[in-house]
XYZ file of C-alpha atoms in Angstrom:
603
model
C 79.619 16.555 136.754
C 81.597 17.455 133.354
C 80.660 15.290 130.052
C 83.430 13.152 130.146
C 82.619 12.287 133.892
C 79.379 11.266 132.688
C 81.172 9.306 129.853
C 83.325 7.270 132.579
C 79.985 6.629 134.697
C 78.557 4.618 131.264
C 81.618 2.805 131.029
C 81.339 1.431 134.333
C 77.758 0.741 133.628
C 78.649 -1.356 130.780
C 81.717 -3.113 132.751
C 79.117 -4.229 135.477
C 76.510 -6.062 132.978
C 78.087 -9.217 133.788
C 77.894 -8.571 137.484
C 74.517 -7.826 137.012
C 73.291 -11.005 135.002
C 75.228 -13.101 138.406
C 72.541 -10.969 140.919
C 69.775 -11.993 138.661
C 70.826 -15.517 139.090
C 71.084 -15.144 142.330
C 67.227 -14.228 143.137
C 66.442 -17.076 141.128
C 65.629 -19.359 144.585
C 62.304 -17.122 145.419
C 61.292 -14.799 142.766
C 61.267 -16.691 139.307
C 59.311 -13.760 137.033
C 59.767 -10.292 136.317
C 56.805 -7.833 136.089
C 57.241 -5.572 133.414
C 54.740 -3.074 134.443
C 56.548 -2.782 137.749
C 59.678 -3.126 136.827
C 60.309 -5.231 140.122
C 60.785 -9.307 141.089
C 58.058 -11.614 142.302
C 56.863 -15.346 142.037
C 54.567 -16.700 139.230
C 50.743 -16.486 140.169
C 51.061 -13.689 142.422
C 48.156 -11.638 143.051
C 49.391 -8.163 142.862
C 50.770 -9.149 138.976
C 47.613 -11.258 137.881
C 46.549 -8.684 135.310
C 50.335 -7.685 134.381
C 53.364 -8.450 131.581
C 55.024 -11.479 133.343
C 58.479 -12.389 131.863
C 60.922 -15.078 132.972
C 64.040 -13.666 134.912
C 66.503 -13.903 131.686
C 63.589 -12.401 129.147
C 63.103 -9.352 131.652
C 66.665 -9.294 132.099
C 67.373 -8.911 128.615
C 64.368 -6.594 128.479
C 65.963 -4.088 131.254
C 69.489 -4.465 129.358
C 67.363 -3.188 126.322
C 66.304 -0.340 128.127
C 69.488 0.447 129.326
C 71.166 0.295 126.694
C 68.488 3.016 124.680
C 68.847 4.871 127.718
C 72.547 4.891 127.714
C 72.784 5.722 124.367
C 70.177 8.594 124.774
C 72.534 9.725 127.408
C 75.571 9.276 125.133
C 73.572 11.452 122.388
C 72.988 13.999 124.701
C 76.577 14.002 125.931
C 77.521 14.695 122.708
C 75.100 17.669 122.040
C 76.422 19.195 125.627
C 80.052 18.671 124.230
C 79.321 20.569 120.483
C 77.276 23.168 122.483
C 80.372 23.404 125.022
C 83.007 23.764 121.868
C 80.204 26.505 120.686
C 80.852 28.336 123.264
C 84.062 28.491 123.371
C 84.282 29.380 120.239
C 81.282 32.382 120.796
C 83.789 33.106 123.842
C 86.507 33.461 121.828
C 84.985 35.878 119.030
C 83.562 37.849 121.593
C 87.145 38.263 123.003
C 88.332 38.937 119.059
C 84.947 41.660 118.001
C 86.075 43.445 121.519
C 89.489 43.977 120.496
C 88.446 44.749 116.954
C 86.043 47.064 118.202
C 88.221 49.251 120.449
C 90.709 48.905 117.547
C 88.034 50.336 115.232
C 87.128 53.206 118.116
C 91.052 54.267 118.686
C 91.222 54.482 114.584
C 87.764 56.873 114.484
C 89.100 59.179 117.032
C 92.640 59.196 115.342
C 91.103 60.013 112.061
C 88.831 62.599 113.573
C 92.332 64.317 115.438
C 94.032 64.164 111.890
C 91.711 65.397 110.154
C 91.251 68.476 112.670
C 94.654 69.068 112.936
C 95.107 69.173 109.130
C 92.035 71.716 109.444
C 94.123 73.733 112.079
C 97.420 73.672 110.114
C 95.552 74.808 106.676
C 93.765 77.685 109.150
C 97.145 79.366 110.596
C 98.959 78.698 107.473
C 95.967 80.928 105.760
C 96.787 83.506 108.413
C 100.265 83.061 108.642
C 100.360 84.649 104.895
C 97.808 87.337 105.208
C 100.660 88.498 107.912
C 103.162 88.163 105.395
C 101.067 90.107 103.030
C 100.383 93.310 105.126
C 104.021 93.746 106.566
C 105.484 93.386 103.044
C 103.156 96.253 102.471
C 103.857 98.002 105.445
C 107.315 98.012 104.676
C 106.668 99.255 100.860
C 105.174 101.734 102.124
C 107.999 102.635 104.565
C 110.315 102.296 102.599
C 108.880 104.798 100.259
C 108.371 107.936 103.759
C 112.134 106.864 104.221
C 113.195 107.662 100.382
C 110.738 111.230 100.482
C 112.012 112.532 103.597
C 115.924 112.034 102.273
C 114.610 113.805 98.813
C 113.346 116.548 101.333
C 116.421 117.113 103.581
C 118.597 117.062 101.031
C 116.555 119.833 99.072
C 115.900 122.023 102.445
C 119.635 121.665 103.048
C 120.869 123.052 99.528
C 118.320 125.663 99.449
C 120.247 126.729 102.985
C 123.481 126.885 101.338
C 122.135 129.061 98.112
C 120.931 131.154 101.308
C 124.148 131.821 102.648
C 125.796 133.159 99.418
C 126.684 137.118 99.749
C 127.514 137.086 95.730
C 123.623 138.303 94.562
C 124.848 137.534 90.736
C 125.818 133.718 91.891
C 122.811 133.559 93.972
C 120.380 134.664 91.334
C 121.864 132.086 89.186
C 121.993 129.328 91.799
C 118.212 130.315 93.090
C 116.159 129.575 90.344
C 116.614 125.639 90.091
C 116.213 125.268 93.515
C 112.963 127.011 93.783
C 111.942 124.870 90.574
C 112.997 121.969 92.645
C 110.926 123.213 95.805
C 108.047 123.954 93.751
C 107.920 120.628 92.169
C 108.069 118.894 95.497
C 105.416 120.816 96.606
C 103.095 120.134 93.943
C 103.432 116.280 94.469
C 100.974 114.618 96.640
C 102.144 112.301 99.725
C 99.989 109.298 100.412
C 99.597 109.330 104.629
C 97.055 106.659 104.315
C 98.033 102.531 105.603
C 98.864 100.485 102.634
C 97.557 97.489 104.766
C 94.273 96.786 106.917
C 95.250 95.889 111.013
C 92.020 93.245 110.557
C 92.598 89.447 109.402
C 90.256 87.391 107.462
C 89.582 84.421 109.332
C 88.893 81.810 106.917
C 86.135 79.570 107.436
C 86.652 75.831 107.914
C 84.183 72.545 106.225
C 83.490 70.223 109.445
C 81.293 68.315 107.687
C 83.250 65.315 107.488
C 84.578 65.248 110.620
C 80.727 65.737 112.024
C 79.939 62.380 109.737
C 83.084 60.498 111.353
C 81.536 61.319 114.923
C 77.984 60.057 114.254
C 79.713 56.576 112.348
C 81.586 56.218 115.650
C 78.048 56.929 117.846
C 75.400 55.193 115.574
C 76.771 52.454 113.416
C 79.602 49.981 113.761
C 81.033 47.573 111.004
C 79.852 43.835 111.615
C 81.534 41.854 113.693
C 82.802 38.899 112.079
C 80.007 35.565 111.738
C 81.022 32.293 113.338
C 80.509 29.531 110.070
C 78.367 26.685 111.653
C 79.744 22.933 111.179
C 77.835 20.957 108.552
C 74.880 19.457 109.311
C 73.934 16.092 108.751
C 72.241 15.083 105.807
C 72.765 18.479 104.716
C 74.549 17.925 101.211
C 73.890 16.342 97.916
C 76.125 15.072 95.099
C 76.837 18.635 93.737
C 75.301 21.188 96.723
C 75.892 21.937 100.058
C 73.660 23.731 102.423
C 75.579 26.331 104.362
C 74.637 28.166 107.903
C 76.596 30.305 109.966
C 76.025 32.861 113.120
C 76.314 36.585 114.084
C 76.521 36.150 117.570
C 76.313 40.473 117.992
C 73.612 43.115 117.983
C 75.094 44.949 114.511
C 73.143 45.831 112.031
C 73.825 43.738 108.307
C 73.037 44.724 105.000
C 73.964 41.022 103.141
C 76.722 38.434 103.596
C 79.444 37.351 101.242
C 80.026 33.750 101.384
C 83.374 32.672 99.927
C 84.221 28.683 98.852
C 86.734 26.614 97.069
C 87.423 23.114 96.293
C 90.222 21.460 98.473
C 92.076 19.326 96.457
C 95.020 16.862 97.187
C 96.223 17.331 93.965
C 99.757 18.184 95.140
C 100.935 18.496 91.480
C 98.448 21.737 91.393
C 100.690 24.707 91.961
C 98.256 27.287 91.399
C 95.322 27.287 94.156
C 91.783 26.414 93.504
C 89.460 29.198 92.270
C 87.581 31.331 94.520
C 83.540 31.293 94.335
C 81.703 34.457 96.267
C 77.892 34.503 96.612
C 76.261 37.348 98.246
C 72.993 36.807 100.239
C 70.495 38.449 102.925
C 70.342 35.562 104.923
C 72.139 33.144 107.550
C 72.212 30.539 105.128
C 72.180 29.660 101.679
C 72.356 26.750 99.279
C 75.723 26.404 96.900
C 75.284 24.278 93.704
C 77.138 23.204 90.796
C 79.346 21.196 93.047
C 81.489 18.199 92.482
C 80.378 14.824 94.364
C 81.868 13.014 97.498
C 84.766 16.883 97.271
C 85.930 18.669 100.345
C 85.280 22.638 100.117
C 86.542 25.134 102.260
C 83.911 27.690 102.662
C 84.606 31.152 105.074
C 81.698 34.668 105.284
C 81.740 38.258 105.720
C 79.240 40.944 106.814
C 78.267 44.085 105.749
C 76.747 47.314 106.523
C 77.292 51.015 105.751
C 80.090 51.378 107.921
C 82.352 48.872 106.214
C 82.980 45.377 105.649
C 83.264 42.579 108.966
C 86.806 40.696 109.174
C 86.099 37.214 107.418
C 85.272 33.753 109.467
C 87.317 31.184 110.338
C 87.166 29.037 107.105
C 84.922 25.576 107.690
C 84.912 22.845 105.487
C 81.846 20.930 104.577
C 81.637 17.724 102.212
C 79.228 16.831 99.295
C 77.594 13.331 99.850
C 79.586 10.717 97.136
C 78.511 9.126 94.143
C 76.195 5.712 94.121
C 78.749 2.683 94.404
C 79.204 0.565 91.336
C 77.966 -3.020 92.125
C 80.544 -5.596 90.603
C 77.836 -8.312 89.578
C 80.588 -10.639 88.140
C 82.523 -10.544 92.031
C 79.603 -11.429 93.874
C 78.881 -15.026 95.116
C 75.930 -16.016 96.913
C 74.888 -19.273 98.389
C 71.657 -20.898 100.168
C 72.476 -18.709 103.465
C 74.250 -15.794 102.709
C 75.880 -13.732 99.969
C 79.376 -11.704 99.342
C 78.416 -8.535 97.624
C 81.463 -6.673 96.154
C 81.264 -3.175 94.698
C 83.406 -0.477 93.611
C 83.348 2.886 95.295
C 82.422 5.129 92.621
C 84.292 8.167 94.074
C 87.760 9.706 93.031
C 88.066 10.018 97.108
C 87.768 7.954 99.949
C 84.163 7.703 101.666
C 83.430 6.936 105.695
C 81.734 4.351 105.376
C 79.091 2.037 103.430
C 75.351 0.935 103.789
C 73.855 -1.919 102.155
C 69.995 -2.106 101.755
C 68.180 -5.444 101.071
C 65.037 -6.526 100.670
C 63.355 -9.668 99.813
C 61.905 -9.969 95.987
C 58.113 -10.972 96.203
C 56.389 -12.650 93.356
C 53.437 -10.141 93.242
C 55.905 -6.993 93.081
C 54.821 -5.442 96.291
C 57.302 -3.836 98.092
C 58.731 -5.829 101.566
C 60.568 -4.085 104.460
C 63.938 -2.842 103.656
C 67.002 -3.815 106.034
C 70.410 -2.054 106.115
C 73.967 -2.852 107.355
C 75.485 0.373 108.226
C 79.200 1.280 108.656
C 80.679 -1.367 106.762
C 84.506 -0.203 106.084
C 85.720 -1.908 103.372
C 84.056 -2.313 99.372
C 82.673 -5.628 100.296
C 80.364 -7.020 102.973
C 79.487 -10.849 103.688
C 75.751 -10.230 104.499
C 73.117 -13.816 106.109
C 69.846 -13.911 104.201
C 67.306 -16.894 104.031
C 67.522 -19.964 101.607
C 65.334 -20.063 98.929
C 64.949 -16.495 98.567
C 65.448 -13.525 95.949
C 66.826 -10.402 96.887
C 66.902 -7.139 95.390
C 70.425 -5.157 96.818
C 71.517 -1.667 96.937
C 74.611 0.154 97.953
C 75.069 3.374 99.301
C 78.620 5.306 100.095
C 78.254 7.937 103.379
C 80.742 10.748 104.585
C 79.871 13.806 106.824
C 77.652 14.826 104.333
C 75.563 12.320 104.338
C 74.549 9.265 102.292
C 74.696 8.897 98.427
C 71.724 7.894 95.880
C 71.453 4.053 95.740
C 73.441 2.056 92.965
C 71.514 0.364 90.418
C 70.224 -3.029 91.936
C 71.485 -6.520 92.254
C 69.114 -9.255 92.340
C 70.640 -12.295 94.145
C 69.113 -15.731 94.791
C 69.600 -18.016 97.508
C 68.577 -21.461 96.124
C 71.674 -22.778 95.093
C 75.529 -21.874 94.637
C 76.021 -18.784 92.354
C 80.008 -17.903 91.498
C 81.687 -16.606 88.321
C 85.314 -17.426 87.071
C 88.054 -15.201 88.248
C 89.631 -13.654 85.477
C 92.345 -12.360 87.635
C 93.469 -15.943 88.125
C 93.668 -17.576 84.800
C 96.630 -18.610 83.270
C 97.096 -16.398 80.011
C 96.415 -18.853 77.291
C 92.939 -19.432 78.615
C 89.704 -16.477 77.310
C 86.836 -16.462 79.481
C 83.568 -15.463 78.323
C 81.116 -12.153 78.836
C 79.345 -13.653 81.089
C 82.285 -14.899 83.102
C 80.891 -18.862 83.216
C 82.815 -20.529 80.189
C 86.709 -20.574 79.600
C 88.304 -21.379 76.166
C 92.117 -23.292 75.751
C 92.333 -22.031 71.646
C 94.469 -24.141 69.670
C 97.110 -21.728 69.612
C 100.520 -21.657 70.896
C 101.460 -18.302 72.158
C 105.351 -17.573 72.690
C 106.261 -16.865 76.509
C 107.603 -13.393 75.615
C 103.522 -12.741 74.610
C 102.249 -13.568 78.127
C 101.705 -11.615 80.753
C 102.326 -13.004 84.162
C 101.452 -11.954 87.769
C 101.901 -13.028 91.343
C 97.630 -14.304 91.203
C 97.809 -16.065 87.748
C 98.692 -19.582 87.118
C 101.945 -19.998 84.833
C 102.305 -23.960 84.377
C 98.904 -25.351 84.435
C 96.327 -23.981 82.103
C 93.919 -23.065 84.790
C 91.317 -20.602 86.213
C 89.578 -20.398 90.090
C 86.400 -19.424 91.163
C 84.967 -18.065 94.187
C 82.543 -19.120 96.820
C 81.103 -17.352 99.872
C 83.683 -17.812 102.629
C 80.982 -19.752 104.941
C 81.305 -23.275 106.166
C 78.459 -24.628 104.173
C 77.202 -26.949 101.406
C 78.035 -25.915 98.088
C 77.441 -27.511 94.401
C 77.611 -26.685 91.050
C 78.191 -28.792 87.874
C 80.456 -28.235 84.456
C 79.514 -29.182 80.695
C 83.213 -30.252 79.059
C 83.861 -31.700 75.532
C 83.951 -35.115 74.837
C 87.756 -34.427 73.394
C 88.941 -31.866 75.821
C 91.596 -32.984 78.660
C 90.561 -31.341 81.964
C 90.792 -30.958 86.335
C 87.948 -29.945 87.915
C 87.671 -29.968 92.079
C 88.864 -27.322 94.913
C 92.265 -25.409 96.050
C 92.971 -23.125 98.495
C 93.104 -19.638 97.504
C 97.307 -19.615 97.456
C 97.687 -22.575 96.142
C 100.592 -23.042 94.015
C 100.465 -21.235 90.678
C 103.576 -22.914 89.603
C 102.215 -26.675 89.631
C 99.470 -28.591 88.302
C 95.997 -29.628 90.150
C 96.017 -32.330 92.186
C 99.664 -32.511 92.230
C 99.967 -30.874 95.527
C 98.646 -30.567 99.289
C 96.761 -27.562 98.539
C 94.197 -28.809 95.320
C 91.732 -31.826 95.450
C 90.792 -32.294 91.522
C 89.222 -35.216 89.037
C 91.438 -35.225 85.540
C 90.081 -36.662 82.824
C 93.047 -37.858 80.416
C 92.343 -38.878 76.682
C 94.445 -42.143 75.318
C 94.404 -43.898 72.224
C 92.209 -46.627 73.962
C 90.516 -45.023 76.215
C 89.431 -42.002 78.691
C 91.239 -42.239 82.097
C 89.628 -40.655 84.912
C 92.092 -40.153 88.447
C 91.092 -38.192 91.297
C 94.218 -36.066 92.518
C 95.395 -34.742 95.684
C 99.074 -34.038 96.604
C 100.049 -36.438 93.380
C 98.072 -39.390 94.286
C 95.230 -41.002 92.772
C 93.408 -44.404 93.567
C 92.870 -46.903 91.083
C 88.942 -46.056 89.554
C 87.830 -47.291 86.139
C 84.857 -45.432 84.884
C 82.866 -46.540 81.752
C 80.433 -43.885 80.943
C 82.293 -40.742 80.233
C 80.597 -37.777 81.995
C 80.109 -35.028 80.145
C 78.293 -32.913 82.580
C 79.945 -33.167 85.734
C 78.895 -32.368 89.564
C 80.509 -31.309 92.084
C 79.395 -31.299 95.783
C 81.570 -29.963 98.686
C 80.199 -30.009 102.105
C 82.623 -28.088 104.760
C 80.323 -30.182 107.939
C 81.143 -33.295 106.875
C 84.870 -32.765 105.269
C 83.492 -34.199 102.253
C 84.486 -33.105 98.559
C 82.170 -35.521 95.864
C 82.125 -35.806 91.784
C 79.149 -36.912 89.865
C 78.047 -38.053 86.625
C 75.441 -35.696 86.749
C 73.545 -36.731 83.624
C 73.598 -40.347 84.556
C 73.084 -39.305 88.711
C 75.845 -41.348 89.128
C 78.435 -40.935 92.482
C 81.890 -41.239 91.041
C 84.498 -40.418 93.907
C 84.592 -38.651 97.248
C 87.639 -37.648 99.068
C 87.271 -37.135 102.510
C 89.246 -34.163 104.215
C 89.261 -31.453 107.106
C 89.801 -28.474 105.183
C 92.041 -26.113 106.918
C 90.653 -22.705 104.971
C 88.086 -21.725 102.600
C 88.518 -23.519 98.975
C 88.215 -22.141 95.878
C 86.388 -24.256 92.838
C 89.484 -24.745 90.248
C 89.136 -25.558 86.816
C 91.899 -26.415 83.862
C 92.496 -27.727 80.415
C 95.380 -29.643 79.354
C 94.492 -29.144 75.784
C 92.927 -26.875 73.740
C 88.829 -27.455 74.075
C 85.885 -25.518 76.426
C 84.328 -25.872 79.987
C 81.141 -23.813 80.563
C 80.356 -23.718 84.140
C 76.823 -23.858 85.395
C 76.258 -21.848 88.681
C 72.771 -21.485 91.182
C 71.619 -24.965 90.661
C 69.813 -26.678 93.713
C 71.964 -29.872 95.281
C 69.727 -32.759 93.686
C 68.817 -35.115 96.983
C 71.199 -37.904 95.442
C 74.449 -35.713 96.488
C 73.518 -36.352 100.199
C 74.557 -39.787 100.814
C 77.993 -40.665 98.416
């Protein structure tokens, strides 16, 4: 059975879980426990049990789901292992295949060299004898040259000594006699040299072998390294700026050191020129590589070495450093009595895998409490369910194949009330918001259009601002401090509600508006352009709001007075956003993480 046969039989197993839960319901008419110990069915009070771990049917069939499911996933580890150690040796197969072929390529070049270099020695041998030929028959033929030239010189004397011989005149034959016998005397007197001018022997000249004798003994003692297989990174094997790097020499030859080679892989594509090349050289298998830049792909490739010459290089691998902490955006993040929406920024000039966020409850005495994570989260935000009434301490970390990064700085959050900031994003241009993101300012200045700056998120008509709230169907409340002079709507809107129109004078806002005449402050209570007719006599000047999503109820308080001043009743579609404008120039501070007072319950 092959891995992925093995994969299909868990797949199955997981397809028949419902079937499963139907034949526990189906025992259910005899047998109504489970015995743990035994792992088997039998009735309450039995007396083979007495002494064991009795479970109802649905605990102990949750309980055996448990177990299957660690045992599955066991399985599914292991599966995995059996596939990397399959790939491995493939990959072992493979350079075994490649160090053969480079090995008999390496033999055939040895022998070739060592035929060269012995013919060379041959050619430089008979072209040594070759002239020592040359050299004794030009000699040779000196010297015969110089017998040919005597024996004329002797003929020709011999034959005009002859003639002076033949003469009958004596007078003419004294006179002709004398320089001949002169001649013949002179002749005489030199000496004739019989002896070779050149020895029959040649000197065979002797030949260095030396080299050739060290080319056979490299080819019978010592090969060059095979080339090392580069391992793939290991888990939790990097930090922000150093990777730990391992590789194999899956052959018996014989290594002096390693060269390991890296660069950074960037996607740059504006870089023509490549990245530089880093070498190391080490004794080991491994070795650590620092001075790296965070959350950056490398490409990292090895050689070998011995006496005999260098190994081809590895295949390149690349490994990963772990990224920098996330940066937690304190001024995004909204929190309410259940749950919180943390918001960060990744921190990392490329994209990560995946994030983690650690959180842990914030005790009064300042010992530490058990830590709990959400792992894989995709995206740089996570909507994470905590217990009211609580303070939390929050961290963020950012994970690739390297591993996970250093933990931002912390966030402490509290869960006894509503906590939000104003959107910045969102507000119309003539409104400043403060540092602390809570209080907006209308200045009483009129900036020309051409001085604005617009975009598809900010409000262009009404003076205006949102907030944000965790996007939970919960209770939410929170209150706002205005001037006595300042002209404002306060209340809910959906998230795209119109940015060309006022509050409350569409479908999509639910606001109060407090308008300033020369007699008197008007309140109205606005939705879609309407308003019932409500007369209030103590202007508020701290003002509640109290949405509850259960009950489709959005009310507005006099909160300094405790007073209920309107409620509009309504099914909201989506999530609402708290809205706030100013029709004239003036301030609103908002006042966030305040606990519902009891008196908001009943309108």
């Amino acid at each position: 059975m092959d891995a992925y046969e093995v994969r299909g039989r868990l797949d199955v197993i997981e397809e028949e879980e419902a079937a499963d839960e139907d034949a526990f319901v189906m025992v259910q008419d005899s047998p109504d426990v489970f015995c743990g110990d035994c792992g088997v069915l039998t009735v309450r009070g039995a007396a083979a049990h007495v002494s064991h771990a009795l479970v109802t049917l649905a605990a102990g069939a949750q309980q055996m789901k448990d177990q299957l499911s660690k045992s599955r996933s066991k399985l599914s580890e292991k599966i995995i292992e059996m596939e990397n150690f399959a790939s491995n040796l493939e990959e072992i197969f493979i350079t075994v295949e490649e160090n053969f072929g480079r090995q008999e390529q390496n033999l055939e070049q040895h022998y070739n060299e060592v035929l060269q270099t012995l013919s060379q020695r041959n050619e430089a041998r008979a072209a040594a004898l070759d002239e020592q030929k040359n050299d004794k028959l030009e000699r040779l033929y000196g010297q015969l040259l110089r017998c040919g030239q005597t024996l004329d010189a002797s003929k020709e004397l011999i034959e005009s000594a002859q003639e002076v011989h033949r003469r009958r005149d004596k007078r003419a034959f004294l006179q002709a006699i004398m320089p001949i016998m002169k001649r013949v005397e002179q002749f005489a007197r030199e000496e004739v040299d019989l002896k070779l001018g050149a020895s029959l022997d040649f000197d065979v000249p002797t030949t260095d072998l030396s080299d050739v004798r060290q080319m056979m003994e490299s080819i019978n003692v010592l090969p060059a390294p095979s080339a090392p297989v580069m391992n793939p990174q290991i888990a939790n094997s990097a930090t922000e700026t150093s990777l730990h790097v391992c590789w194999s020499l899956f052959s018996d030859d014989t290594v002096e050191f390693y060269e390991l080679y890296w660069r950074l892989i960037s996607d740059d594509c504006t870089m023509e020129t490549p990245q530089e090349v880093c070498q190391l050289k080490v004794k080991e298998t491994h070795c650590t590589v620092s001075d790296l830049l965070p959350n950056a792909q490398y490409e990292l490739w090895v050689t070998a070495t011995n006496t005999t010459g260098i190994s081809p290089a590895s295949e390149r691998a690349v490994y990963m450093t772990v990224p920098s902490p996330p940066v937690i955006k304190a001024r995004q993040c909204v929190s309410s009595l259940d749950a919180a929406l943390i918001r960060w920024d990744s921190g990392n000039t490329n994209p990560v895998e995946s994030y983690t966020l650690e959180f842990q409850e914030a005790s009064a005495d300042g010992e530490s409490t058990a830590t709990e994570s959400i792992v894989a989260i995709p995206s740089c935000e996570c909507l994470v369910q905590l217990q009211s009434w609580k303070r939390y301490i929050i961290h963020i970390r950012a994970v690739n194949i390297g591993g996970p990064s250093d933990r931002s700085p912390p966030l402490h959050i509290s869960t006894t009330g509503t906590f939000f900031h104003l959107l910045e994003d969102t507000a119309h241009p003539s409104l400043s918001l403060s540092a602390d993101g809570l209080t907006m300012f209308y200045l009483d200045e009129d900036l020309p259009i051409s001085h604005m700056t617009f975009s598809d998120n900010t409000f262009n008509r009404c003076v205006a601002v949102l907030g944000d709230l965790v996007p939970i169907r919960g209770q939410y409340y929170w209150e706002m401090e205005v001037d006595e002079s300042a002209e404002f709507r306060v209340g809910v809107a959906y998230e795209d509600t119109q940015r060309n129109s006022y509050l409350g004078g569409n479908n999509t806002s639910w606001c109060m508006r407090h308008i300033l005449t020369p007699s008197r402050h008007k309140y109205e209570f606005l939705h879609n352009g309407w308003t019932p007719d409500i007369r209030i006599t103590v202007q508020p000047l701290r003002i509640g709001v109290f949405l509850d999503y259960g009950r489709g109820i959005l009310s507005f308080y006099n909160a300094a007075l405790r007073q209920h001043l309107y409620t509009f009743s309504c099914q909201f579609l989506h999530y609402v956003h708290p809205c706030f404008a100013l029709d004239n120039p003036g301030a609103l501070t908002l006042c966030t993480g305040l606990t519902a007072p009891p008196y908001v319950a009943q309108p």
